[in-house]
Amino acid sequence: MSADLAARRELAFRAAAGQGLIGPDQPVVGLLDLDAVREAAADLRAAFAGPEVLHAFAVKAASLVPVLRLLAEEGMGAEVASPGELAIARAAGIAADRIVLDSPAKTVAELREALALGIAVNADNPQELARLDALVPGSGTASPIGIRVNPQVGSGSIGAMSTATADSKFGVPLRDQGAEEWLVRAYADRPWLTRLHIHTGSQGVALPLLAAGVRAVYELAERVDDAVGRRRITAIDIGGGLPVNFADDTVRPRFRDYADTLRDAVPGLFDGRYALVTEFGRALVAKQGAVLARVEYAKSAGGRAIAVTHAGAQVATRTVFAPDSWPVRVQALGPTGRPKRAAPVVQDVAGPCCFAGDLVARGRELPLLAEGDLVAILDTGAYYFSTHFAYNSLPRCAVYGFSLREGGGGVRFEVVRRAQTIAELVAESGG
Ligand SMILES: *Cc1c(COP(=O)(O)O)cnc(C)c1O
């Protein structure tokens, strides 16, 4: 599978250059391997086979309607955290009963809409629960409702992505004084509260820590059921956060590794008493995508070779602003999309933005890049080209999905999102 990923990607780069999807007039595009996305969805289904489960794709990882539609064909629902993400999920045809709303700052209007549609809601905090108290009883809503719990199991390797620290902004902090008792009471008092939700972090959280969080919530579910005297919790939403390997082409850890870790740490989770909800994002699409950008100029400063490309902070925001937490692999390609073979030279790979830190790689050893070459930024199918940063009024780049034709018949591209036009950009800027 990993060898296939790399081989398919190389074919796609050449085909994109050959078909003119990337070139002087389209100097940056996102590419997504649609077959590999389907394979990842199949791996996820297989890993969690057994209990009733809804796999809700975290829309923020790739907020692109055709991608959600493809994942829906693979049986997935959607996890949304804003009115925009909800609208995108619905535009992809995802049914309300396969959508989970998790935002930490839901307005009353958003809650009302979710309840009217029958979308699952996970309340973040006691004040949100009080709002639900005013909206749910007597409403006849079909929405399953839960509370997001912060198990406070600690941080992964990236602080900004770790949601289960002692003082994280997310959820009800389980280990704070009196919190567990408050939670058990909250469920005992409300027959319509039937789910528990947790999401321990995105990227940088190792499997044992993810499993420790799930175990804490599982134990809370048991406590609630004990206190109520019968089965109240019908589903446990274990969130997402399977980390992605950005260092090479192997897919590790795999969904299966995480499910095995959970089977060891929380065996009761899989015995069928609880339905499961998952909310994976990155692990379904990251390694399946790449940014392809043209080298506009190749220069040198202070003895350092610098390739000035069209991929910078607008498509690789986290990498540019937090390079130590989000290093990415960069491949040097010739104008035809074939890998350059020359001896490596230390160089910077810069973006088009007007600030000095706009670099996707610093001091990287790569074949010397020249004007007209291409760079491929790998593993960027999640949170990169789909999560545009509008600095310098750079337009959103086009995104193409690709698949291989049967029998070696070449690469077929389809538009996932066309490039934003300058006219659209002006209109969006109040013009
Ligand atoms: C971001 C997020 C996810 C997805 O995280 P990944 O690391 O992309 O799997 C799932 N659930 C919630 C609540 C999130 O905020």
Tab-separated table of N, CA and C in Angstrom, residues 235-375:
chain	number	residue	atom	x	y	z
A	235	ALA	N	-23.988	5.365	23.307
A	235	ALA	CA	-22.851	5.452	22.379
A	235	ALA	C	-21.712	6.239	23.005
A	236	ILE	N	-20.510	5.783	22.732
A	236	ILE	CA	-19.305	6.495	23.152
A	236	ILE	C	-18.600	7.001	21.897
A	237	ASP	N	-18.405	8.318	21.874
A	237	ASP	CA	-17.752	8.965	20.740
A	237	ASP	C	-16.282	9.154	21.115
A	238	ILE	N	-15.406	8.390	20.463
A	238	ILE	CA	-13.990	8.373	20.877
A	238	ILE	C	-13.149	9.420	20.156
A	239	GLY	N	-13.800	10.286	19.335
A	239	GLY	CA	-13.039	11.342	18.666
A	239	GLY	C	-12.121	10.796	17.589
A	240	GLY	N	-11.145	11.633	17.201
A	240	GLY	CA	-10.205	11.221	16.153
A	240	GLY	C	-8.802	11.235	16.704
A	241	GLY	N	-7.871	11.786	15.922
A	241	GLY	CA	-6.532	12.033	16.429
A	241	GLY	C	-5.509	10.964	16.129
A	242	LEU	N	-5.838	9.974	15.274
A	242	LEU	CA	-4.784	9.013	14.923
A	242	LEU	C	-3.656	9.786	14.239
A	243	PRO	N	-2.443	9.747	14.820
A	243	PRO	CA	-1.366	10.550	14.242
A	243	PRO	C	-0.918	10.014	12.883
A	244	VAL	N	-0.332	10.889	12.111
A	244	VAL	CA	0.156	10.537	10.773
A	244	VAL	C	1.677	10.653	10.765
A	245	ASN	N	2.314	9.736	10.075
A	245	ASN	CA	3.762	9.736	9.929
A	245	ASN	C	4.144	10.665	8.773
A	246	PHE	N	4.810	11.769	9.092
A	246	PHE	CA	5.214	12.724	8.060
A	246	PHE	C	6.652	12.492	7.591
A	247	ALA	N	7.298	11.418	8.105
A	247	ALA	CA	8.730	11.244	7.840
A	247	ALA	C	9.029	10.403	6.604
A	248	ASP	N	8.159	9.461	6.279
A	248	ASP	CA	8.389	8.634	5.095
A	248	ASP	C	7.045	8.100	4.594
A	249	ASP	N	7.111	7.112	3.667
A	249	ASP	CA	5.861	6.684	3.024
A	249	ASP	C	5.105	5.589	3.765
A	250	THR	N	5.605	5.134	4.899
A	250	THR	CA	4.854	4.080	5.586
A	250	THR	C	3.678	4.681	6.349
A	251	VAL	N	2.574	3.946	6.320
A	251	VAL	CA	1.380	4.353	7.063
A	251	VAL	C	1.492	3.757	8.455
A	252	ARG	N	1.866	4.567	9.418
A	252	ARG	CA	2.019	4.092	10.802
A	252	ARG	C	1.814	5.241	11.751
A	253	PRO	N	1.099	5.030	12.859
A	253	PRO	CA	0.359	3.808	13.135
A	253	PRO	C	-0.840	3.680	12.191
A	254	ARG	N	-1.327	2.440	12.060
A	254	ARG	CA	-2.497	2.195	11.232
A	254	ARG	C	-3.749	2.193	12.102
A	255	PHE	N	-4.901	2.305	11.469
A	255	PHE	CA	-6.158	2.230	12.229
A	255	PHE	C	-6.196	0.937	13.036
A	256	ARG	N	-5.694	-0.142	12.433
A	256	ARG	CA	-5.717	-1.436	13.093
A	256	ARG	C	-4.884	-1.404	14.388
A	257	ASP	N	-3.743	-0.696	14.335
A	257	ASP	CA	-2.901	-0.602	15.534
A	257	ASP	C	-3.658	0.094	16.670
A	258	TYR	N	-4.368	1.150	16.314
A	258	TYR	CA	-5.117	1.881	17.332
A	258	TYR	C	-6.259	1.020	17.884
A	259	ALA	N	-6.986	0.360	16.981
A	259	ALA	CA	-8.094	-0.489	17.441
A	259	ALA	C	-7.572	-1.615	18.330
A	260	ASP	N	-6.404	-2.174	17.982
A	260	ASP	CA	-5.821	-3.229	18.827
A	260	ASP	C	-5.442	-2.666	20.197
A	261	THR	N	-4.851	-1.475	20.203
A	261	THR	CA	-4.498	-0.836	21.482
A	261	THR	C	-5.752	-0.626	22.329
A	262	LEU	N	-6.823	-0.197	21.690
A	262	LEU	CA	-8.080	0.012	22.426
A	262	LEU	C	-8.651	-1.315	22.926
A	263	ARG	N	-8.549	-2.358	22.103
A	263	ARG	CA	-9.088	-3.663	22.532
A	263	ARG	C	-8.358	-4.157	23.781
A	264	ASP	N	-7.054	-3.841	23.858
A	264	ASP	CA	-6.289	-4.212	25.050
A	264	ASP	C	-6.654	-3.343	26.245
A	265	ALA	N	-6.713	-2.031	26.017
A	265	ALA	CA	-6.848	-1.085	27.134
A	265	ALA	C	-8.287	-0.979	27.618
A	266	VAL	N	-9.252	-1.148	26.714
A	266	VAL	CA	-10.662	-0.957	27.061
A	266	VAL	C	-11.493	-2.063	26.413
A	267	PRO	N	-11.297	-3.320	26.840
A	267	PRO	CA	-11.954	-4.424	26.123
A	267	PRO	C	-13.477	-4.264	26.054
A	268	GLY	N	-14.079	-3.703	27.100
A	268	GLY	CA	-15.534	-3.575	27.125
A	268	GLY	C	-16.101	-2.684	26.040
A	269	LEU	N	-15.230	-1.869	25.469
A	269	LEU	CA	-15.683	-0.936	24.432
A	269	LEU	C	-16.209	-1.676	23.202
A	270	PHE	N	-15.722	-2.888	23.023
A	270	PHE	CA	-16.037	-3.612	21.779
A	270	PHE	C	-17.041	-4.741	22.001
A	271	ASP	N	-17.643	-4.812	23.197
A	271	ASP	CA	-18.505	-5.967	23.455
A	271	ASP	C	-19.950	-5.748	23.007
A	272	GLY	N	-20.191	-4.625	22.335
A	272	GLY	CA	-21.505	-4.420	21.751
A	272	GLY	C	-22.498	-3.693	22.640
A	273	ARG	N	-22.140	-3.442	23.906
A	273	ARG	CA	-23.080	-2.704	24.754
A	273	ARG	C	-23.193	-1.251	24.316
A	274	TYR	N	-22.101	-0.707	23.865
A	274	TYR	CA	-22.098	0.681	23.410
A	274	TYR	C	-21.884	0.725	21.904
A	275	ALA	N	-22.665	1.568	21.243
A	275	ALA	CA	-22.312	1.900	19.863
A	275	ALA	C	-21.108	2.834	19.929
A	276	LEU	N	-20.335	2.869	18.857
A	276	LEU	CA	-19.182	3.763	18.806
A	276	LEU	C	-19.378	4.829	17.746
A	277	VAL	N	-18.815	5.991	18.034
A	277	VAL	CA	-18.666	7.034	17.020
A	277	VAL	C	-17.179	7.353	16.969
A	278	THR	N	-16.626	7.474	15.767
A	278	THR	CA	-15.243	7.945	15.637
A	278	THR	C	-15.253	9.233	14.819
A	279	GLU	N	-14.190	10.009	14.971
A	279	GLU	CA	-14.102	11.315	14.289
A	279	GLU	C	-12.713	11.517	13.699
A	280	PHE	N	-12.251	10.556	12.921
A	280	PHE	CA	-10.907	10.697	12.355
A	280	PHE	C	-10.912	11.668	11.179
A	281	GLY	N	-9.846	12.418	11.057
A	281	GLY	CA	-9.685	13.339	9.935
A	281	GLY	C	-8.377	13.063	9.215
A	282	ARG	N	-7.308	13.558	9.808
A	282	ARG	CA	-5.977	13.518	9.180
A	282	ARG	C	-5.588	12.139	8.651
A	283	ALA	N	-5.822	11.096	9.444
A	283	ALA	CA	-5.326	9.770	9.081
A	283	ALA	C	-6.027	9.213	7.841
A	284	LEU	N	-7.139	9.831	7.420
A	284	LEU	CA	-7.840	9.345	6.229
A	284	LEU	C	-7.364	10.007	4.947
A	285	VAL	N	-6.753	11.167	5.061
A	285	VAL	CA	-6.449	11.915	3.827
A	285	VAL	C	-5.044	12.517	3.740
A	286	ALA	N	-4.316	12.584	4.852
A	286	ALA	CA	-3.046	13.333	4.826
A	286	ALA	C	-2.043	12.735	3.839
A	287	LYS	N	-1.742	11.450	3.989
A	287	LYS	CA	-0.722	10.853	3.142
A	287	LYS	C	-1.216	10.658	1.716
A	288	GLN	N	-2.494	10.890	1.523
A	288	GLN	CA	-3.095	10.713	0.206
A	288	GLN	C	-2.976	11.982	-0.640
A	289	GLY	N	-2.445	13.071	-0.056
A	289	GLY	CA	-2.428	14.343	-0.784
A	289	GLY	C	-1.047	14.959	-0.880
A	290	ALA	N	-0.877	15.825	-1.868
A	290	ALA	CA	0.379	16.564	-2.037
A	290	ALA	C	0.068	17.921	-2.644
A	291	VAL	N	0.922	18.873	-2.319
A	291	VAL	CA	0.883	20.174	-2.989
A	291	VAL	C	1.988	20.159	-4.039
A	292	LEU	N	1.633	20.593	-5.230
A	292	LEU	CA	2.619	20.700	-6.301
A	292	LEU	C	2.753	22.189	-6.633
A	293	ALA	N	3.988	22.692	-6.606
A	293	ALA	CA	4.180	24.128	-6.846
A	293	ALA	C	5.366	24.357	-7.762
A	294	ARG	N	5.262	25.420	-8.530
A	294	ARG	CA	6.315	25.744	-9.489
A	294	ARG	C	7.370	26.611	-8.807
A	295	VAL	N	8.612	26.359	-9.168
A	295	VAL	CA	9.704	27.231	-8.726
A	295	VAL	C	9.721	28.431	-9.676
A	296	GLU	N	9.419	29.607	-9.124
A	296	GLU	CA	9.400	30.802	-9.980
A	296	GLU	C	10.821	31.310	-10.195
A	297	TYR	N	11.588	31.356	-9.115
A	297	TYR	CA	12.986	31.812	-9.197
A	297	TYR	C	13.855	30.950	-8.312
A	298	ALA	N	15.126	30.838	-8.683
A	298	ALA	CA	16.117	30.181	-7.826
A	298	ALA	C	17.236	31.188	-7.598
A	299	LYS	N	17.518	31.486	-6.347
A	299	LYS	CA	18.500	32.514	-6.054
A	299	LYS	C	19.420	32.054	-4.948
A	300	SER	N	20.260	32.960	-4.498
A	300	SER	CA	21.190	32.608	-3.430
A	300	SER	C	21.401	33.843	-2.567
A	301	ALA	N	21.510	33.660	-1.254
A	301	ALA	CA	21.736	34.784	-0.336
A	301	ALA	C	22.589	34.289	0.818
A	302	GLY	N	23.662	35.003	1.086
A	302	GLY	CA	24.544	34.644	2.188
A	302	GLY	C	25.064	33.227	2.071
A	303	GLY	N	25.216	32.780	0.846
A	303	GLY	CA	25.725	31.434	0.631
A	303	GLY	C	24.644	30.363	0.643
A	304	ARG	N	23.393	30.733	0.902
A	304	ARG	CA	22.289	29.777	0.952
A	304	ARG	C	21.500	29.802	-0.356
A	305	ALA	N	21.320	28.640	-0.951
A	305	ALA	CA	20.462	28.549	-2.139
A	305	ALA	C	19.006	28.626	-1.704
A	306	ILE	N	18.209	29.399	-2.414
A	306	ILE	CA	16.795	29.576	-2.061
A	306	ILE	C	15.945	29.384	-3.315
A	307	ALA	N	14.999	28.458	-3.240
A	307	ALA	CA	14.028	28.305	-4.322
A	307	ALA	C	12.774	29.065	-3.913
A	308	VAL	N	12.384	30.039	-4.728
A	308	VAL	CA	11.166	30.802	-4.447
A	308	VAL	C	10.029	30.141	-5.222
A	309	THR	N	9.122	29.508	-4.494
A	309	THR	CA	8.045	28.740	-5.128
A	309	THR	C	6.697	29.405	-4.847
A	310	HIS	N	5.636	28.782	-5.346
A	310	HIS	CA	4.290	29.321	-5.117
A	310	HIS	C	3.554	28.623	-3.977
A	311	ALA	N	4.277	27.827	-3.193
A	311	ALA	CA	3.640	27.184	-2.034
A	311	ALA	C	4.306	27.689	-0.759
A	312	GLY	N	3.565	28.436	0.007
A	312	GLY	CA	4.080	28.952	1.274
A	312	GLY	C	2.983	28.893	2.316
A	313	ALA	N	2.913	29.951	3.105
A	313	ALA	CA	1.986	29.951	4.238
A	313	ALA	C	0.529	29.782	3.820
A	314	GLN	N	0.182	30.132	2.563
A	314	GLN	CA	-1.243	30.036	2.192
A	314	GLN	C	-1.713	28.582	2.115
A	315	VAL	N	-0.794	27.652	1.822
A	315	VAL	CA	-1.174	26.233	1.747
A	315	VAL	C	-0.503	25.377	2.823
A	316	ALA	N	0.489	25.913	3.503
A	316	ALA	CA	1.241	25.141	4.504
A	316	ALA	C	1.396	25.994	5.765
A	317	THR	N	0.262	26.467	6.250
A	317	THR	CA	0.272	27.486	7.301
A	317	THR	C	0.990	27.000	8.554
A	318	ARG	N	0.622	25.806	9.006
A	318	ARG	CA	1.220	25.324	10.255
A	318	ARG	C	2.721	25.095	10.096
A	319	THR	N	3.115	24.558	8.956
A	319	THR	CA	4.532	24.302	8.735
A	319	THR	C	5.323	25.605	8.750
A	320	VAL	N	4.766	26.637	8.133
A	320	VAL	CA	5.491	27.909	8.071
A	320	VAL	C	5.574	28.552	9.457
A	321	PHE	N	4.501	28.510	10.216
A	321	PHE	CA	4.507	29.220	11.497
A	321	PHE	C	5.029	28.373	12.662
A	322	ALA	N	4.982	27.058	12.524
A	322	ALA	CA	5.485	26.183	13.591
A	322	ALA	C	6.298	25.053	12.954
A	323	PRO	N	7.427	25.425	12.314
A	323	PRO	CA	8.160	24.439	11.508
A	323	PRO	C	8.661	23.238	12.310
A	324	ASP	N	8.960	23.433	13.582
A	324	ASP	CA	9.482	22.291	14.348
A	324	ASP	C	8.390	21.262	14.632
A	325	SER	N	7.148	21.726	14.790
A	325	SER	CA	6.048	20.787	15.046
A	325	SER	C	5.516	20.160	13.766
A	326	TRP	N	5.674	20.845	12.645
A	326	TRP	CA	5.038	20.393	11.404
A	326	TRP	C	6.011	20.325	10.241
A	327	PRO	N	7.115	19.574	10.388
A	327	PRO	CA	8.024	19.432	9.244
A	327	PRO	C	7.333	18.648	8.124
A	328	VAL	N	7.603	19.007	6.888
A	328	VAL	CA	7.026	18.265	5.760
A	328	VAL	C	8.130	17.822	4.811
A	329	ARG	N	7.870	16.720	4.147
A	329	ARG	CA	8.803	16.247	3.120
A	329	ARG	C	8.605	17.065	1.852
A	330	VAL	N	9.716	17.439	1.251
A	330	VAL	CA	9.665	18.170	-0.012
A	330	VAL	C	10.449	17.372	-1.036
A	331	GLN	N	9.853	17.199	-2.215
A	331	GLN	CA	10.534	16.508	-3.310
A	331	GLN	C	10.868	17.521	-4.393
A	332	ALA	N	12.076	17.396	-4.951
A	332	ALA	CA	12.472	18.256	-6.073
A	332	ALA	C	12.165	17.535	-7.380
A	333	LEU	N	11.372	18.178	-8.215
A	333	LEU	CA	10.976	17.593	-9.497
A	333	LEU	C	11.389	18.529	-10.623
A	334	GLY	N	11.640	17.950	-11.761
A	334	GLY	CA	11.884	18.775	-12.943
A	334	GLY	C	10.572	19.318	-13.491
A	335	PRO	N	10.636	20.153	-14.543
A	335	PRO	CA	9.419	20.754	-15.107
A	335	PRO	C	8.415	19.722	-15.606
A	336	THR	N	8.869	18.500	-15.925
A	336	THR	CA	7.938	17.479	-16.409
A	336	THR	C	7.358	16.659	-15.264
A	337	GLY	N	7.737	16.996	-14.019
A	337	GLY	CA	7.178	16.279	-12.882
A	337	GLY	C	7.963	15.045	-12.482
A	338	ARG	N	9.107	14.808	-13.154
A	338	ARG	CA	9.952	13.662	-12.767
A	338	ARG	C	10.932	14.087	-11.688
A	339	PRO	N	11.247	13.203	-10.740
A	339	PRO	CA	12.195	13.546	-9.671
A	339	PRO	C	13.545	13.963	-10.256
A	340	LYS	N	14.125	15.014	-9.685
A	340	LYS	CA	15.481	15.408	-10.088
A	340	LYS	C	16.463	14.460	-9.412
A	341	ARG	N	17.489	14.108	-10.131
A	341	ARG	CA	18.423	13.099	-9.609
A	341	ARG	C	19.759	13.675	-9.186
A	342	ALA	N	19.997	14.971	-9.372
A	342	ALA	CA	21.319	15.548	-9.091
A	342	ALA	C	21.675	15.411	-7.612
A	343	ALA	N	22.954	15.575	-7.317
A	343	ALA	CA	23.438	15.468	-5.932
A	343	ALA	C	22.759	16.535	-5.070
A	344	PRO	N	22.438	16.197	-3.815
A	344	PRO	CA	21.739	17.146	-2.960
A	344	PRO	C	22.586	18.356	-2.569
A	345	VAL	N	21.923	19.475	-2.476
A	345	VAL	CA	22.534	20.744	-2.083
A	345	VAL	C	21.658	21.323	-0.969
A	346	VAL	N	22.262	21.901	0.046
A	346	VAL	CA	21.469	22.495	1.119
A	346	VAL	C	20.763	23.744	0.596
A	347	GLN	N	19.458	23.790	0.744
A	347	GLN	CA	18.730	24.965	0.248
A	347	GLN	C	17.451	25.199	1.041
A	348	ASP	N	16.931	26.407	0.899
A	348	ASP	CA	15.637	26.735	1.490
A	348	ASP	C	14.572	26.652	0.398
A	349	VAL	N	13.400	26.187	0.781
A	349	VAL	CA	12.265	26.181	-0.145
A	349	VAL	C	11.271	27.203	0.393
A	350	ALA	N	11.156	28.318	-0.322
A	350	ALA	CA	10.371	29.455	0.154
A	350	ALA	C	9.044	29.529	-0.578
A	351	GLY	N	8.094	30.248	0.030
A	351	GLY	CA	6.799	30.475	-0.589
A	351	GLY	C	6.705	31.879	-1.166
A	352	PRO	N	5.500	32.236	-1.636
A	352	PRO	CA	5.315	33.521	-2.302
A	352	PRO	C	4.936	34.666	-1.367
A	353	CYS	N	4.769	34.402	-0.079
A	353	CYS	CA	4.245	35.435	0.816
A	353	CYS	C	5.328	36.444	1.195
A	354	CYS	N	4.869	37.660	1.473
A	354	CYS	CA	5.808	38.743	1.775
A	354	CYS	C	6.103	38.831	3.260
A	355	PHE	N	6.728	37.790	3.785
A	355	PHE	CA	7.372	37.862	5.099
A	355	PHE	C	8.495	36.846	5.105
A	356	ALA	N	9.531	37.145	5.875
A	356	ALA	CA	10.785	36.400	5.737
A	356	ALA	C	10.655	34.941	6.140
A	357	GLY	N	9.730	34.651	7.054
A	357	GLY	CA	9.609	33.276	7.547
A	357	GLY	C	8.811	32.362	6.642
A	358	ASP	N	8.421	32.836	5.474
A	358	ASP	CA	7.560	32.028	4.606
A	358	ASP	C	8.379	30.947	3.889
A	359	LEU	N	8.774	29.952	4.656
A	359	LEU	CA	9.594	28.845	4.149
A	359	LEU	C	8.908	27.532	4.516
A	360	VAL	N	8.785	26.618	3.542
A	360	VAL	CA	8.246	25.303	3.897
A	360	VAL	C	9.364	24.343	4.292
A	361	ALA	N	10.610	24.663	3.932
A	361	ALA	CA	11.751	23.857	4.375
A	361	ALA	C	12.967	24.763	4.455
A	362	ARG	N	13.721	24.615	5.518
A	362	ARG	CA	14.955	25.392	5.701
A	362	ARG	C	16.146	24.452	5.693
A	363	GLY	N	17.196	24.839	5.012
A	363	GLY	CA	18.441	24.075	5.041
A	363	GLY	C	18.240	22.621	4.666
A	364	ARG	N	17.346	22.372	3.728
A	364	ARG	CA	17.035	20.992	3.329
A	364	ARG	C	17.984	20.557	2.217
A	365	GLU	N	18.445	19.317	2.258
A	365	GLU	CA	19.295	18.801	1.179
A	365	GLU	C	18.425	18.227	0.072
A	366	LEU	N	18.480	18.884	-1.070
A	366	LEU	CA	17.683	18.468	-2.237
A	366	LEU	C	18.501	18.742	-3.491
A	367	PRO	N	18.218	18.023	-4.567
A	367	PRO	CA	18.842	18.413	-5.838
A	367	PRO	C	18.560	19.901	-6.090
A	368	LEU	N	19.567	20.623	-6.553
A	368	LEU	CA	19.425	22.077	-6.667
A	368	LEU	C	18.235	22.435	-7.560
A	369	LEU	N	17.338	23.224	-7.019
A	369	LEU	CA	16.139	23.609	-7.752
A	369	LEU	C	16.438	24.789	-8.668
A	370	ALA	N	15.789	24.792	-9.827
A	370	ALA	CA	15.999	25.853	-10.812
A	370	ALA	C	14.648	26.410	-11.249
A	371	GLU	N	14.676	27.586	-11.830
A	371	GLU	CA	13.468	28.208	-12.367
A	371	GLU	C	12.717	27.217	-13.250
A	372	GLY	N	11.430	27.088	-13.040
A	372	GLY	CA	10.617	26.191	-13.863
A	372	GLY	C	10.503	24.780	-13.317
A	373	ASP	N	11.351	24.437	-12.349
A	373	ASP	CA	11.192	23.130	-11.700
A	373	ASP	C	9.901	23.116	-10.878
A	374	LEU	N	9.596	21.951	-10.330
A	374	LEU	CA	8.432	21.820	-9.452
A	374	LEU	C	8.896	21.300	-8.099
A	375	VAL	N	8.188	21.676	-7.062
A	375	VAL	CA	8.393	21.024	-5.774
A	375	VAL	C	7.085	20.347	-5.388
